[in-house]
mmCIF file with all atom_site columns, C-alpha atoms and ligand atoms in Angstrom:
data_model
loop_
_atom_site.group_PDB
_atom_site.id
_atom_site.type_symbol
_atom_site.label_atom_id
_atom_site.label_alt_id
_atom_site.label_comp_id
_atom_site.label_asym_id
_atom_site.label_entity_id
_atom_site.label_seq_id
_atom_site.pdbx_PDB_ins_code
_atom_site.Cartn_x
_atom_site.Cartn_y
_atom_site.Cartn_z
_atom_site.occupancy
_atom_site.B_iso_or_equiv
_atom_site.pdbx_formal_charge
_atom_site.auth_seq_id
_atom_site.auth_comp_id
_atom_site.auth_asym_id
_atom_site.auth_atom_id
_atom_site.pdbx_PDB_model_num
ATOM   1   C CA . UNK C 1 1   ? 0.000   0.000   0.000   1.00 0.00 ? 137 UNK C CA 1
ATOM   2   C CA . UNK C 1 2   ? 1.142   3.542   -0.769  1.00 0.00 ? 138 UNK C CA 1
ATOM   3   C CA . UNK C 1 3   ? -0.141  6.562   1.149   1.00 0.00 ? 139 UNK C CA 1
ATOM   4   C CA . UNK C 1 4   ? 0.544   10.120  -0.064  1.00 0.00 ? 140 UNK C CA 1
ATOM   5   C CA . UNK C 1 5   ? -0.146  12.735  2.582   1.00 0.00 ? 141 UNK C CA 1
ATOM   6   C CA . UNK C 1 6   ? -0.603  16.377  1.601   1.00 0.00 ? 142 UNK C CA 1
ATOM   7   C CA . UNK C 1 7   ? -0.005  18.849  4.403   1.00 0.00 ? 143 UNK C CA 1
ATOM   8   C CA . UNK C 1 8   ? 1.274   22.324  5.299   1.00 0.00 ? 144 UNK C CA 1
ATOM   9   C CA . UNK C 1 9   ? 2.966   20.834  8.379   1.00 0.00 ? 145 UNK C CA 1
ATOM   10  C CA . UNK C 1 10  ? 4.878   17.669  7.430   1.00 0.00 ? 146 UNK C CA 1
ATOM   11  C CA . UNK C 1 11  ? 6.982   17.974  10.619  1.00 0.00 ? 147 UNK C CA 1
ATOM   12  C CA . UNK C 1 12  ? 3.859   17.364  12.693  1.00 0.00 ? 148 UNK C CA 1
ATOM   13  C CA . UNK C 1 13  ? 3.336   14.038  10.974  1.00 0.00 ? 149 UNK C CA 1
ATOM   14  C CA . UNK C 1 14  ? 6.747   12.422  10.896  1.00 0.00 ? 150 UNK C CA 1
ATOM   15  C CA . UNK C 1 15  ? 7.159   10.938  14.360  1.00 0.00 ? 151 UNK C CA 1
ATOM   16  C CA . UNK C 1 16  ? 4.211   8.467   14.306  1.00 0.00 ? 152 UNK C CA 1
ATOM   17  C CA . UNK C 1 17  ? 5.873   6.786   11.328  1.00 0.00 ? 153 UNK C CA 1
ATOM   18  C CA . UNK C 1 18  ? 9.302   6.671   12.964  1.00 0.00 ? 154 UNK C CA 1
ATOM   19  C CA . UNK C 1 19  ? 8.446   4.348   15.855  1.00 0.00 ? 155 UNK C CA 1
ATOM   20  C CA . UNK C 1 20  ? 7.116   0.917   16.623  1.00 0.00 ? 156 UNK C CA 1
ATOM   21  C CA . UNK C 1 21  ? 4.637   -0.877  14.377  1.00 0.00 ? 157 UNK C CA 1
ATOM   22  C CA . UNK C 1 22  ? 4.350   1.761   11.663  1.00 0.00 ? 158 UNK C CA 1
ATOM   23  C CA . UNK C 1 23  ? 8.120   2.064   11.372  1.00 0.00 ? 159 UNK C CA 1
ATOM   24  C CA . UNK C 1 24  ? 8.459   -1.705  11.027  1.00 0.00 ? 160 UNK C CA 1
ATOM   25  C CA . UNK C 1 25  ? 5.677   -1.836  8.427   1.00 0.00 ? 161 UNK C CA 1
ATOM   26  C CA . UNK C 1 26  ? 7.596   0.720   6.351   1.00 0.00 ? 162 UNK C CA 1
ATOM   27  C CA . UNK C 1 27  ? 10.914  -1.089  6.829   1.00 0.00 ? 163 UNK C CA 1
ATOM   28  C CA . UNK C 1 28  ? 9.324   -4.386  5.767   1.00 0.00 ? 164 UNK C CA 1
ATOM   29  C CA . UNK C 1 29  ? 8.122   -2.697  2.583   1.00 0.00 ? 165 UNK C CA 1
ATOM   30  C CA . UNK C 1 30  ? 4.451   -3.335  3.418   1.00 0.00 ? 166 UNK C CA 1
ATOM   31  C CA . UNK C 1 31  ? 3.573   0.348   3.218   1.00 0.00 ? 167 UNK C CA 1
ATOM   32  C CA . UNK C 1 32  ? 5.127   3.474   1.699   1.00 0.00 ? 168 UNK C CA 1
ATOM   33  C CA . UNK C 1 33  ? 4.388   6.904   3.160   1.00 0.00 ? 169 UNK C CA 1
ATOM   34  C CA . UNK C 1 34  ? 5.135   10.022  1.118   1.00 0.00 ? 170 UNK C CA 1
ATOM   35  C CA . UNK C 1 35  ? 4.706   13.540  2.484   1.00 0.00 ? 171 UNK C CA 1
ATOM   36  C CA . UNK C 1 36  ? 3.985   16.474  0.200   1.00 0.00 ? 172 UNK C CA 1
ATOM   37  C CA . UNK C 1 37  ? 4.349   19.998  1.511   1.00 0.00 ? 173 UNK C CA 1
ATOM   38  C CA . UNK C 1 38  ? 1.521   22.012  0.009   1.00 0.00 ? 174 UNK C CA 1
ATOM   39  C CA . UNK C 1 39  ? 3.695   25.135  0.005   1.00 0.00 ? 175 UNK C CA 1
ATOM   40  C CA . UNK C 1 40  ? 5.840   23.522  -2.696  1.00 0.00 ? 176 UNK C CA 1
ATOM   41  C CA . UNK C 1 41  ? 2.781   23.766  -4.972  1.00 0.00 ? 177 UNK C CA 1
ATOM   42  C CA . UNK C 1 42  ? 1.951   27.371  -4.202  1.00 0.00 ? 178 UNK C CA 1
ATOM   43  C CA . UNK C 1 43  ? 1.455   29.494  -7.304  1.00 0.00 ? 179 UNK C CA 1
ATOM   44  C CA . UNK C 1 44  ? 2.920   32.703  -5.839  1.00 0.00 ? 180 UNK C CA 1
ATOM   45  C CA . UNK C 1 45  ? 6.258   33.924  -4.530  1.00 0.00 ? 181 UNK C CA 1
ATOM   46  C CA . UNK C 1 46  ? 5.163   34.006  -0.910  1.00 0.00 ? 182 UNK C CA 1
ATOM   47  C CA . UNK C 1 47  ? 4.400   30.271  -0.883  1.00 0.00 ? 183 UNK C CA 1
ATOM   48  C CA . UNK C 1 48  ? 0.887   31.218  0.089   1.00 0.00 ? 184 UNK C CA 1
ATOM   49  C CA . UNK C 1 49  ? -1.636  28.372  0.347   1.00 0.00 ? 185 UNK C CA 1
ATOM   50  C CA . UNK C 1 50  ? -4.541  30.153  2.058   1.00 0.00 ? 186 UNK C CA 1
ATOM   51  C CA . UNK C 1 51  ? -6.561  33.310  1.499   1.00 0.00 ? 187 UNK C CA 1
ATOM   52  C CA . UNK C 1 52  ? -9.478  35.335  2.878   1.00 0.00 ? 188 UNK C CA 1
ATOM   53  C CA . UNK C 1 53  ? -13.025 34.018  2.533   1.00 0.00 ? 189 UNK C CA 1
ATOM   54  C CA . UNK C 1 54  ? -15.221 35.395  -0.207  1.00 0.00 ? 190 UNK C CA 1
ATOM   55  C CA . UNK C 1 55  ? -18.207 37.046  1.439   1.00 0.00 ? 191 UNK C CA 1
ATOM   56  C CA . UNK C 1 56  ? -16.222 37.870  4.563   1.00 0.00 ? 192 UNK C CA 1
ATOM   57  C CA . UNK C 1 57  ? -15.947 35.914  7.789   1.00 0.00 ? 193 UNK C CA 1
ATOM   58  C CA . UNK C 1 58  ? -13.244 34.960  10.255  1.00 0.00 ? 194 UNK C CA 1
ATOM   59  C CA . UNK C 1 59  ? -10.555 32.490  9.286   1.00 0.00 ? 195 UNK C CA 1
ATOM   60  C CA . UNK C 1 60  ? -8.520  31.694  6.210   1.00 0.00 ? 196 UNK C CA 1
ATOM   61  C CA . UNK C 1 61  ? -9.421  29.161  3.546   1.00 0.00 ? 197 UNK C CA 1
ATOM   62  C CA . UNK C 1 62  ? -7.018  26.767  1.830   1.00 0.00 ? 198 UNK C CA 1
ATOM   63  C CA . UNK C 1 63  ? -6.859  27.641  -1.870  1.00 0.00 ? 199 UNK C CA 1
ATOM   64  C CA . UNK C 1 64  ? -7.785  25.156  -4.586  1.00 0.00 ? 200 UNK C CA 1
ATOM   65  C CA . UNK C 1 65  ? -4.808  25.749  -6.898  1.00 0.00 ? 201 UNK C CA 1
ATOM   66  C CA . UNK C 1 66  ? -1.929  24.272  -4.825  1.00 0.00 ? 202 UNK C CA 1
ATOM   67  C CA . UNK C 1 67  ? -4.122  21.357  -3.715  1.00 0.00 ? 203 UNK C CA 1
ATOM   68  C CA . UNK C 1 68  ? -5.252  20.555  -7.248  1.00 0.00 ? 204 UNK C CA 1
ATOM   69  C CA . UNK C 1 69  ? -1.706  20.941  -8.608  1.00 0.00 ? 205 UNK C CA 1
ATOM   70  C CA . UNK C 1 70  ? -0.314  18.488  -6.063  1.00 0.00 ? 206 UNK C CA 1
ATOM   71  C CA . UNK C 1 71  ? -3.091  15.912  -6.479  1.00 0.00 ? 207 UNK C CA 1
ATOM   72  C CA . UNK C 1 72  ? -3.098  16.151  -10.288 1.00 0.00 ? 208 UNK C CA 1
ATOM   73  C CA . UNK C 1 73  ? 0.648   15.545  -10.375 1.00 0.00 ? 209 UNK C CA 1
ATOM   74  C CA . UNK C 1 74  ? 0.280   12.441  -8.201  1.00 0.00 ? 210 UNK C CA 1
ATOM   75  C CA . UNK C 1 75  ? -2.645  11.157  -10.272 1.00 0.00 ? 211 UNK C CA 1
ATOM   76  C CA . UNK C 1 76  ? -0.545  11.401  -13.436 1.00 0.00 ? 212 UNK C CA 1
ATOM   77  C CA . UNK C 1 77  ? 2.019   9.118   -11.803 1.00 0.00 ? 213 UNK C CA 1
ATOM   78  C CA . UNK C 1 78  ? -0.367  6.348   -10.642 1.00 0.00 ? 214 UNK C CA 1
ATOM   79  C CA . UNK C 1 79  ? -4.010  5.500   -10.015 1.00 0.00 ? 215 UNK C CA 1
ATOM   80  C CA . UNK C 1 80  ? -5.464  6.315   -6.610  1.00 0.00 ? 216 UNK C CA 1
ATOM   81  C CA . UNK C 1 81  ? -8.491  4.554   -5.131  1.00 0.00 ? 217 UNK C CA 1
ATOM   82  C CA . UNK C 1 82  ? -9.434  7.487   -2.899  1.00 0.00 ? 218 UNK C CA 1
ATOM   83  C CA . UNK C 1 83  ? -8.561  11.096  -2.213  1.00 0.00 ? 219 UNK C CA 1
ATOM   84  C CA . UNK C 1 84  ? -9.455  11.391  1.470   1.00 0.00 ? 220 UNK C CA 1
ATOM   85  C CA . UNK C 1 85  ? -9.974  14.763  3.139   1.00 0.00 ? 221 UNK C CA 1
ATOM   86  C CA . UNK C 1 86  ? -9.618  14.784  6.929   1.00 0.00 ? 222 UNK C CA 1
ATOM   87  C CA . UNK C 1 87  ? -12.313 17.071  8.339   1.00 0.00 ? 223 UNK C CA 1
ATOM   88  C CA . UNK C 1 88  ? -14.494 17.184  11.465  1.00 0.00 ? 224 UNK C CA 1
ATOM   89  C CA . UNK C 1 89  ? -17.626 17.212  9.277   1.00 0.00 ? 225 UNK C CA 1
ATOM   90  C CA . UNK C 1 90  ? -16.664 14.007  7.448   1.00 0.00 ? 226 UNK C CA 1
ATOM   91  C CA . UNK C 1 91  ? -18.010 10.497  8.108   1.00 0.00 ? 227 UNK C CA 1
ATOM   92  C CA . UNK C 1 92  ? -16.800 9.234   11.476  1.00 0.00 ? 228 UNK C CA 1
ATOM   93  C CA . UNK C 1 93  ? -13.984 6.694   11.200  1.00 0.00 ? 229 UNK C CA 1
ATOM   94  C CA . UNK C 1 94  ? -14.947 3.146   12.221  1.00 0.00 ? 230 UNK C CA 1
ATOM   95  C CA . UNK C 1 95  ? -13.144 -0.183  12.229  1.00 0.00 ? 231 UNK C CA 1
ATOM   96  C CA . UNK C 1 96  ? -15.173 -1.142  9.148   1.00 0.00 ? 232 UNK C CA 1
ATOM   97  C CA . UNK C 1 97  ? -13.775 1.881   7.266   1.00 0.00 ? 233 UNK C CA 1
ATOM   98  C CA . UNK C 1 98  ? -10.238 1.050   8.434   1.00 0.00 ? 234 UNK C CA 1
ATOM   99  C CA . UNK C 1 99  ? -10.650 -2.552  7.203   1.00 0.00 ? 235 UNK C CA 1
ATOM   100 C CA . UNK C 1 100 ? -11.911 -1.330  3.849   1.00 0.00 ? 236 UNK C CA 1
ATOM   101 C CA . UNK C 1 101 ? -9.091  1.195   3.345   1.00 0.00 ? 237 UNK C CA 1
ATOM   102 C CA . UNK C 1 102 ? -6.426  -1.335  4.396   1.00 0.00 ? 238 UNK C CA 1
ATOM   103 C CA . UNK C 1 103 ? -7.243  -3.306  1.221   1.00 0.00 ? 239 UNK C CA 1
ATOM   104 C CA . UNK C 1 104 ? -6.557  -0.343  -1.093  1.00 0.00 ? 240 UNK C CA 1
ATOM   105 C CA . UNK C 1 105 ? -3.370  -0.023  -3.094  1.00 0.00 ? 241 UNK C CA 1
ATOM   106 C CA . UNK C 1 106 ? -2.823  3.748   -3.328  1.00 0.00 ? 242 UNK C CA 1
ATOM   107 C CA . UNK C 1 107 ? -4.558  6.533   -1.448  1.00 0.00 ? 243 UNK C CA 1
ATOM   108 C CA . UNK C 1 108 ? -4.079  10.274  -0.989  1.00 0.00 ? 244 UNK C CA 1
ATOM   109 C CA . UNK C 1 109 ? -4.834  11.956  2.333   1.00 0.00 ? 245 UNK C CA 1
ATOM   110 C CA . UNK C 1 110 ? -5.355  15.716  2.389   1.00 0.00 ? 246 UNK C CA 1
ATOM   111 C CA . UNK C 1 111 ? -4.962  17.445  5.748   1.00 0.00 ? 247 UNK C CA 1
ATOM   112 C CA . UNK C 1 112 ? -7.085  20.547  6.260   1.00 0.00 ? 248 UNK C CA 1
ATOM   113 C CA . UNK C 1 113 ? -5.959  23.670  8.101   1.00 0.00 ? 249 UNK C CA 1
ATOM   114 C CA . UNK C 1 114 ? -7.323  27.077  9.043   1.00 0.00 ? 250 UNK C CA 1
ATOM   115 C CA . UNK C 1 115 ? -11.081 27.121  8.393   1.00 0.00 ? 251 UNK C CA 1
ATOM   116 C CA . UNK C 1 116 ? -10.732 24.304  5.869   1.00 0.00 ? 252 UNK C CA 1
ATOM   117 C CA . UNK C 1 117 ? -10.459 23.987  2.107   1.00 0.00 ? 253 UNK C CA 1
ATOM   118 C CA . UNK C 1 118 ? -12.291 25.800  -0.685  1.00 0.00 ? 254 UNK C CA 1
ATOM   119 C CA . UNK C 1 119 ? -15.574 23.948  -1.226  1.00 0.00 ? 255 UNK C CA 1
ATOM   120 C CA . UNK C 1 120 ? -14.640 23.202  -4.870  1.00 0.00 ? 256 UNK C CA 1
ATOM   121 C CA . UNK C 1 121 ? -11.850 20.908  -3.620  1.00 0.00 ? 257 UNK C CA 1
ATOM   122 C CA . UNK C 1 122 ? -14.463 18.894  -1.754  1.00 0.00 ? 258 UNK C CA 1
ATOM   123 C CA . UNK C 1 123 ? -16.832 18.783  -4.695  1.00 0.00 ? 259 UNK C CA 1
ATOM   124 C CA . UNK C 1 124 ? -14.432 18.036  -7.514  1.00 0.00 ? 260 UNK C CA 1
ATOM   125 C CA . UNK C 1 125 ? -11.184 16.596  -6.155  1.00 0.00 ? 261 UNK C CA 1
ATOM   126 C CA . UNK C 1 126 ? -11.882 14.751  -2.900  1.00 0.00 ? 262 UNK C CA 1
ATOM   127 C CA . UNK C 1 127 ? -13.625 11.343  -3.086  1.00 0.00 ? 263 UNK C CA 1
ATOM   128 C CA . UNK C 1 128 ? -14.158 10.714  0.623   1.00 0.00 ? 264 UNK C CA 1
ATOM   129 C CA . UNK C 1 129 ? -14.269 12.803  3.818   1.00 0.00 ? 265 UNK C CA 1
ATOM   130 C CA . UNK C 1 130 ? -13.319 11.290  7.156   1.00 0.00 ? 266 UNK C CA 1
ATOM   131 C CA . UNK C 1 131 ? -13.574 12.627  10.709  1.00 0.00 ? 267 UNK C CA 1
ATOM   132 C CA . UNK C 1 132 ? -11.969 10.936  13.704  1.00 0.00 ? 268 UNK C CA 1
ATOM   133 C CA . UNK C 1 133 ? -14.666 12.173  16.077  1.00 0.00 ? 269 UNK C CA 1
ATOM   134 C CA . UNK C 1 134 ? -16.979 15.014  17.028  1.00 0.00 ? 270 UNK C CA 1
ATOM   135 C CA . UNK C 1 135 ? -14.315 17.466  18.146  1.00 0.00 ? 271 UNK C CA 1
ATOM   136 C CA . UNK C 1 136 ? -12.155 19.971  16.304  1.00 0.00 ? 272 UNK C CA 1
ATOM   137 C CA . UNK C 1 137 ? -8.387  19.602  16.010  1.00 0.00 ? 273 UNK C CA 1
ATOM   138 C CA . UNK C 1 138 ? -6.193  22.472  14.886  1.00 0.00 ? 274 UNK C CA 1
ATOM   139 C CA . UNK C 1 139 ? -5.413  20.613  11.669  1.00 0.00 ? 275 UNK C CA 1
ATOM   140 C CA . UNK C 1 140 ? -5.991  17.338  9.865   1.00 0.00 ? 276 UNK C CA 1
ATOM   141 C CA . UNK C 1 141 ? -2.456  16.021  10.519  1.00 0.00 ? 277 UNK C CA 1
ATOM   142 C CA . UNK C 1 142 ? -3.119  14.249  13.810  1.00 0.00 ? 278 UNK C CA 1
ATOM   143 C CA . UNK C 1 143 ? -6.351  12.863  12.367  1.00 0.00 ? 279 UNK C CA 1
ATOM   144 C CA . UNK C 1 144 ? -4.394  11.577  9.345   1.00 0.00 ? 280 UNK C CA 1
ATOM   145 C CA . UNK C 1 145 ? -1.898  9.898   11.697  1.00 0.00 ? 281 UNK C CA 1
ATOM   146 C CA . UNK C 1 146 ? -4.792  8.198   13.516  1.00 0.00 ? 282 UNK C CA 1
ATOM   147 C CA . UNK C 1 147 ? -6.287  6.989   10.232  1.00 0.00 ? 283 UNK C CA 1
ATOM   148 C CA . UNK C 1 148 ? -2.906  5.691   9.001   1.00 0.00 ? 284 UNK C CA 1
ATOM   149 C CA . UNK C 1 149 ? -2.259  3.834   12.263  1.00 0.00 ? 285 UNK C CA 1
ATOM   150 C CA . UNK C 1 150 ? -5.710  2.196   12.237  1.00 0.00 ? 286 UNK C CA 1
ATOM   151 C CA . UNK C 1 151 ? -5.286  1.165   8.587   1.00 0.00 ? 287 UNK C CA 1
ATOM   152 C CA . UNK C 1 152 ? -1.640  0.094   8.482   1.00 0.00 ? 288 UNK C CA 1
ATOM   153 C CA . UNK C 1 153 ? -1.867  -2.318  11.423  1.00 0.00 ? 289 UNK C CA 1
ATOM   154 C CA . UNK C 1 154 ? -4.502  -4.245  9.437   1.00 0.00 ? 290 UNK C CA 1
ATOM   155 C CA . UNK C 1 155 ? -2.273  -4.861  6.406   1.00 0.00 ? 291 UNK C CA 1
ATOM   156 C CA . UNK C 1 156 ? -1.340  -8.575  6.397   1.00 0.00 ? 292 UNK C CA 1
ATOM   157 C CA . UNK C 1 157 ? 2.179   -9.087  7.741   1.00 0.00 ? 293 UNK C CA 1
ATOM   158 C CA . UNK C 1 158 ? 2.298   -5.858  9.750   1.00 0.00 ? 294 UNK C CA 1
ATOM   159 C CA . UNK C 1 159 ? 1.371   -7.373  13.113  1.00 0.00 ? 295 UNK C CA 1
ATOM   160 C CA . UNK C 1 160 ? 3.650   -10.226 14.106  1.00 0.00 ? 296 UNK C CA 1
ATOM   161 C CA . UNK C 1 161 ? 0.744   -12.317 15.394  1.00 0.00 ? 297 UNK C CA 1
ATOM   162 C CA . UNK C 1 162 ? -1.826  -12.022 12.630  1.00 0.00 ? 298 UNK C CA 1
ATOM   163 C CA . UNK C 1 163 ? -4.666  -13.153 14.824  1.00 0.00 ? 299 UNK C CA 1
ATOM   164 C CA . UNK C 1 164 ? -4.241  -10.232 17.167  1.00 0.00 ? 300 UNK C CA 1
ATOM   165 C CA . UNK C 1 165 ? -5.916  -7.757  14.798  1.00 0.00 ? 301 UNK C CA 1
ATOM   166 C CA . UNK C 1 166 ? -8.812  -10.188 14.413  1.00 0.00 ? 302 UNK C CA 1
ATOM   167 C CA . UNK C 1 167 ? -9.446  -10.200 18.153  1.00 0.00 ? 303 UNK C CA 1
ATOM   168 C CA . UNK C 1 168 ? -9.337  -6.404  18.533  1.00 0.00 ? 304 UNK C CA 1
ATOM   169 C CA . UNK C 1 169 ? -12.310 -4.538  19.898  1.00 0.00 ? 305 UNK C CA 1
ATOM   170 C CA . UNK C 1 170 ? -14.865 -3.663  17.178  1.00 0.00 ? 306 UNK C CA 1
ATOM   171 C CA . UNK C 1 171 ? -14.053 -6.589  14.883  1.00 0.00 ? 307 UNK C CA 1
ATOM   172 C CA . UNK C 1 172 ? -17.479 -8.379  14.897  1.00 0.00 ? 308 UNK C CA 1
ATOM   173 C CA . UNK C 1 173 ? -19.014 -5.255  16.487  1.00 0.00 ? 309 UNK C CA 1
ATOM   174 C CA . UNK C 1 174 ? -17.934 -6.406  19.949  1.00 0.00 ? 310 UNK C CA 1
ATOM   175 C CA . UNK C 1 175 ? -15.561 -4.921  22.503  1.00 0.00 ? 311 UNK C CA 1
ATOM   176 C CA . UNK C 1 176 ? -12.598 -7.152  23.363  1.00 0.00 ? 312 UNK C CA 1
ATOM   177 C CA . UNK C 1 177 ? -12.821 -9.355  26.487  1.00 0.00 ? 313 UNK C CA 1
ATOM   178 C CA . UNK C 1 178 ? -10.662 -8.532  29.560  1.00 0.00 ? 314 UNK C CA 1
ATOM   179 C CA . UNK C 1 179 ? -7.034  -9.699  29.426  1.00 0.00 ? 315 UNK C CA 1
ATOM   180 C CA . UNK C 1 180 ? -4.549  -10.581 32.184  1.00 0.00 ? 316 UNK C CA 1
ATOM   181 C CA . UNK C 1 181 ? -0.908  -11.512 32.626  1.00 0.00 ? 317 UNK C CA 1
ATOM   182 C CA . UNK C 1 182 ? 1.315   -12.570 35.543  1.00 0.00 ? 318 UNK C CA 1
ATOM   183 C CA . UNK C 1 183 ? 1.130   -12.493 38.507  1.00 0.00 ? 319 UNK C CA 1
ATOM   184 C CA . UNK C 1 184 ? -2.029  -14.601 38.922  1.00 0.00 ? 320 UNK C CA 1
ATOM   185 C CA . UNK C 1 185 ? -2.701  -12.744 42.165  1.00 0.00 ? 321 UNK C CA 1
ATOM   186 C CA . UNK C 1 186 ? -1.663  -9.187  43.099  1.00 0.00 ? 322 UNK C CA 1
ATOM   187 C CA . UNK C 1 187 ? -2.674  -7.480  46.365  1.00 0.00 ? 323 UNK C CA 1
ATOM   188 C CA . UNK C 1 188 ? -5.391  -10.138 46.648  1.00 0.00 ? 324 UNK C CA 1
ATOM   189 C CA . UNK C 1 189 ? -6.794  -9.241  43.181  1.00 0.00 ? 325 UNK C CA 1
ATOM   190 C CA . UNK C 1 190 ? -7.124  -12.531 41.318  1.00 0.00 ? 326 UNK C CA 1
ATOM   191 C CA . UNK C 1 191 ? -7.153  -13.464 37.674  1.00 0.00 ? 327 UNK C CA 1
ATOM   192 C CA . UNK C 1 192 ? -10.394 -15.375 36.843  1.00 0.00 ? 328 UNK C CA 1
ATOM   193 C CA . UNK C 1 193 ? -9.836  -19.105 37.545  1.00 0.00 ? 329 UNK C CA 1
ATOM   194 C CA . UNK C 1 194 ? -11.113 -20.134 34.141  1.00 0.00 ? 330 UNK C CA 1
ATOM   195 C CA . UNK C 1 195 ? -8.104  -18.499 32.433  1.00 0.00 ? 331 UNK C CA 1
ATOM   196 C CA . UNK C 1 196 ? -5.720  -20.608 34.510  1.00 0.00 ? 332 UNK C CA 1
ATOM   197 C CA . UNK C 1 197 ? -7.678  -23.832 33.911  1.00 0.00 ? 333 UNK C CA 1
ATOM   198 C CA . UNK C 1 198 ? -6.094  -24.851 30.620  1.00 0.00 ? 334 UNK C CA 1
ATOM   199 C CA . UNK C 1 199 ? -9.538  -25.667 29.113  1.00 0.00 ? 335 UNK C CA 1
ATOM   200 C CA . UNK C 1 200 ? -9.179  -24.002 25.724  1.00 0.00 ? 336 UNK C CA 1
ATOM   201 C CA . UNK C 1 201 ? -12.823 -24.426 24.694  1.00 0.00 ? 337 UNK C CA 1
ATOM   202 C CA . UNK C 1 202 ? -14.147 -23.163 28.025  1.00 0.00 ? 338 UNK C CA 1
ATOM   203 C CA . UNK C 1 203 ? -11.761 -20.202 27.937  1.00 0.00 ? 339 UNK C CA 1
ATOM   204 C CA . UNK C 1 204 ? -12.959 -19.328 24.444  1.00 0.00 ? 340 UNK C CA 1
ATOM   205 C CA . UNK C 1 205 ? -16.604 -19.525 25.578  1.00 0.00 ? 341 UNK C CA 1
ATOM   206 C CA . UNK C 1 206 ? -15.816 -17.325 28.605  1.00 0.00 ? 342 UNK C CA 1
ATOM   207 C CA . UNK C 1 207 ? -14.130 -14.740 26.379  1.00 0.00 ? 343 UNK C CA 1
ATOM   208 C CA . UNK C 1 208 ? -17.104 -14.596 24.025  1.00 0.00 ? 344 UNK C CA 1
ATOM   209 C CA . UNK C 1 209 ? -19.488 -14.224 26.957  1.00 0.00 ? 345 UNK C CA 1
ATOM   210 C CA . UNK C 1 210 ? -17.339 -11.431 28.467  1.00 0.00 ? 346 UNK C CA 1
ATOM   211 C CA . UNK C 1 211 ? -17.077 -9.626  25.138  1.00 0.00 ? 347 UNK C CA 1
ATOM   212 C CA . UNK C 1 212 ? -20.854 -9.646  24.823  1.00 0.00 ? 348 UNK C CA 1
ATOM   213 C CA . UNK C 1 213 ? -21.359 -8.580  28.436  1.00 0.00 ? 349 UNK C CA 1
ATOM   214 C CA . UNK C 1 214 ? -18.897 -5.680  28.180  1.00 0.00 ? 350 UNK C CA 1
ATOM   215 C CA . UNK C 1 215 ? -20.472 -4.544  24.912  1.00 0.00 ? 351 UNK C CA 1
ATOM   216 C CA . UNK C 1 216 ? -23.982 -4.665  26.437  1.00 0.00 ? 352 UNK C CA 1
ATOM   217 C CA . UNK C 1 217 ? -22.792 -2.615  29.414  1.00 0.00 ? 353 UNK C CA 1
ATOM   218 C CA . UNK C 1 218 ? -20.474 -0.107  27.762  1.00 0.00 ? 354 UNK C CA 1
ATOM   219 C CA . UNK C 1 219 ? -21.514 0.180   24.113  1.00 0.00 ? 355 UNK C CA 1
ATOM   220 C CA . UNK C 1 220 ? -25.052 -1.199  23.599  1.00 0.00 ? 356 UNK C CA 1
ATOM   221 C CA . UNK C 1 221 ? -25.231 0.877   20.396  1.00 0.00 ? 357 UNK C CA 1
ATOM   222 C CA . UNK C 1 222 ? -22.786 -1.577  18.745  1.00 0.00 ? 358 UNK C CA 1
ATOM   223 C CA . UNK C 1 223 ? -25.269 -4.436  19.134  1.00 0.00 ? 359 UNK C CA 1
ATOM   224 C CA . UNK C 1 224 ? -28.087 -2.727  17.275  1.00 0.00 ? 360 UNK C CA 1
ATOM   225 C CA . UNK C 1 225 ? -28.712 -3.949  13.711  1.00 0.00 ? 361 UNK C CA 1
ATOM   226 C CA . UNK C 1 226 ? -27.088 -1.707  11.130  1.00 0.00 ? 362 UNK C CA 1
HETATM 227 N N1 . LIG S 2 .   ? -9.514  18.195  11.369  1.00 0.00 ? 32  LIG S N1 1
HETATM 228 C C1 . LIG S 2 .   ? -9.868  18.920  12.440  1.00 0.00 ? 32  LIG S C1 1
HETATM 229 N N2 . LIG S 2 .   ? -10.591 18.196  13.294  1.00 0.00 ? 32  LIG S N2 1
HETATM 230 C C2 . LIG S 2 .   ? -10.729 16.955  12.736  1.00 0.00 ? 32  LIG S C2 1
HETATM 231 C C3 . LIG S 2 .   ? -11.386 15.762  13.121  1.00 0.00 ? 32  LIG S C3 1
HETATM 232 N N3 . LIG S 2 .   ? -12.078 15.673  14.255  1.00 0.00 ? 32  LIG S N3 1
HETATM 233 N N4 . LIG S 2 .   ? -11.313 14.706  12.302  1.00 0.00 ? 32  LIG S N4 1
HETATM 234 C C4 . LIG S 2 .   ? -10.645 14.790  11.132  1.00 0.00 ? 32  LIG S C4 1
HETATM 235 N N5 . LIG S 2 .   ? -9.997  15.884  10.717  1.00 0.00 ? 32  LIG S N5 1
HETATM 236 C C5 . LIG S 2 .   ? -10.036 16.956  11.505  1.00 0.00 ? 32  LIG S C5 1
#
């Protein structure tokens, strides 16, 4: 998979890809991340990428020209399945969306800034708009990092134990069951006996029951039919 990220602040985005699982995924050649600084596509001498709103109003708007120039150049080089715009008024990211995107070959992610992008970018250039939740960040970069992390860990070969992504919360619309490690007792707080019993089938049944119970208690909305 190849991900091209368009941003005015590439420095804000580098560190998530320089540590741990994402770093290893890149080193293994399972994913390529390319940053594009929007200022490099500015059409004027001041490297300007934003301007005042037509009609007045507080806040600057990201101009269409540098964005379209950058995306058009990339699209001449290869086919992209999606041009994703990170924005708080997009569709909220879910595990289902992350699964779907993890199967794509090439995607572009556009990070918004200031008040956002000129509406014509959204109508004519962007193919999908994603939010990471009902709150406003100061830019799309951290949201893009969240999306990339959720997607990249699902690419086959990225996690060392492939089954671990399958047992994450939200796969099957259930929260994950509780997990424990040594010691079996700490300050009198005990690990459930069943987990120490060695009965694989019973342990599996217990985990399923716990997953359902936790989901009913904490996130009943996940159990409703879609
Ligand atoms: N940009 C600013 N806030 C955002 C959010 N919640 N999700 C995605 N992009 C954003």
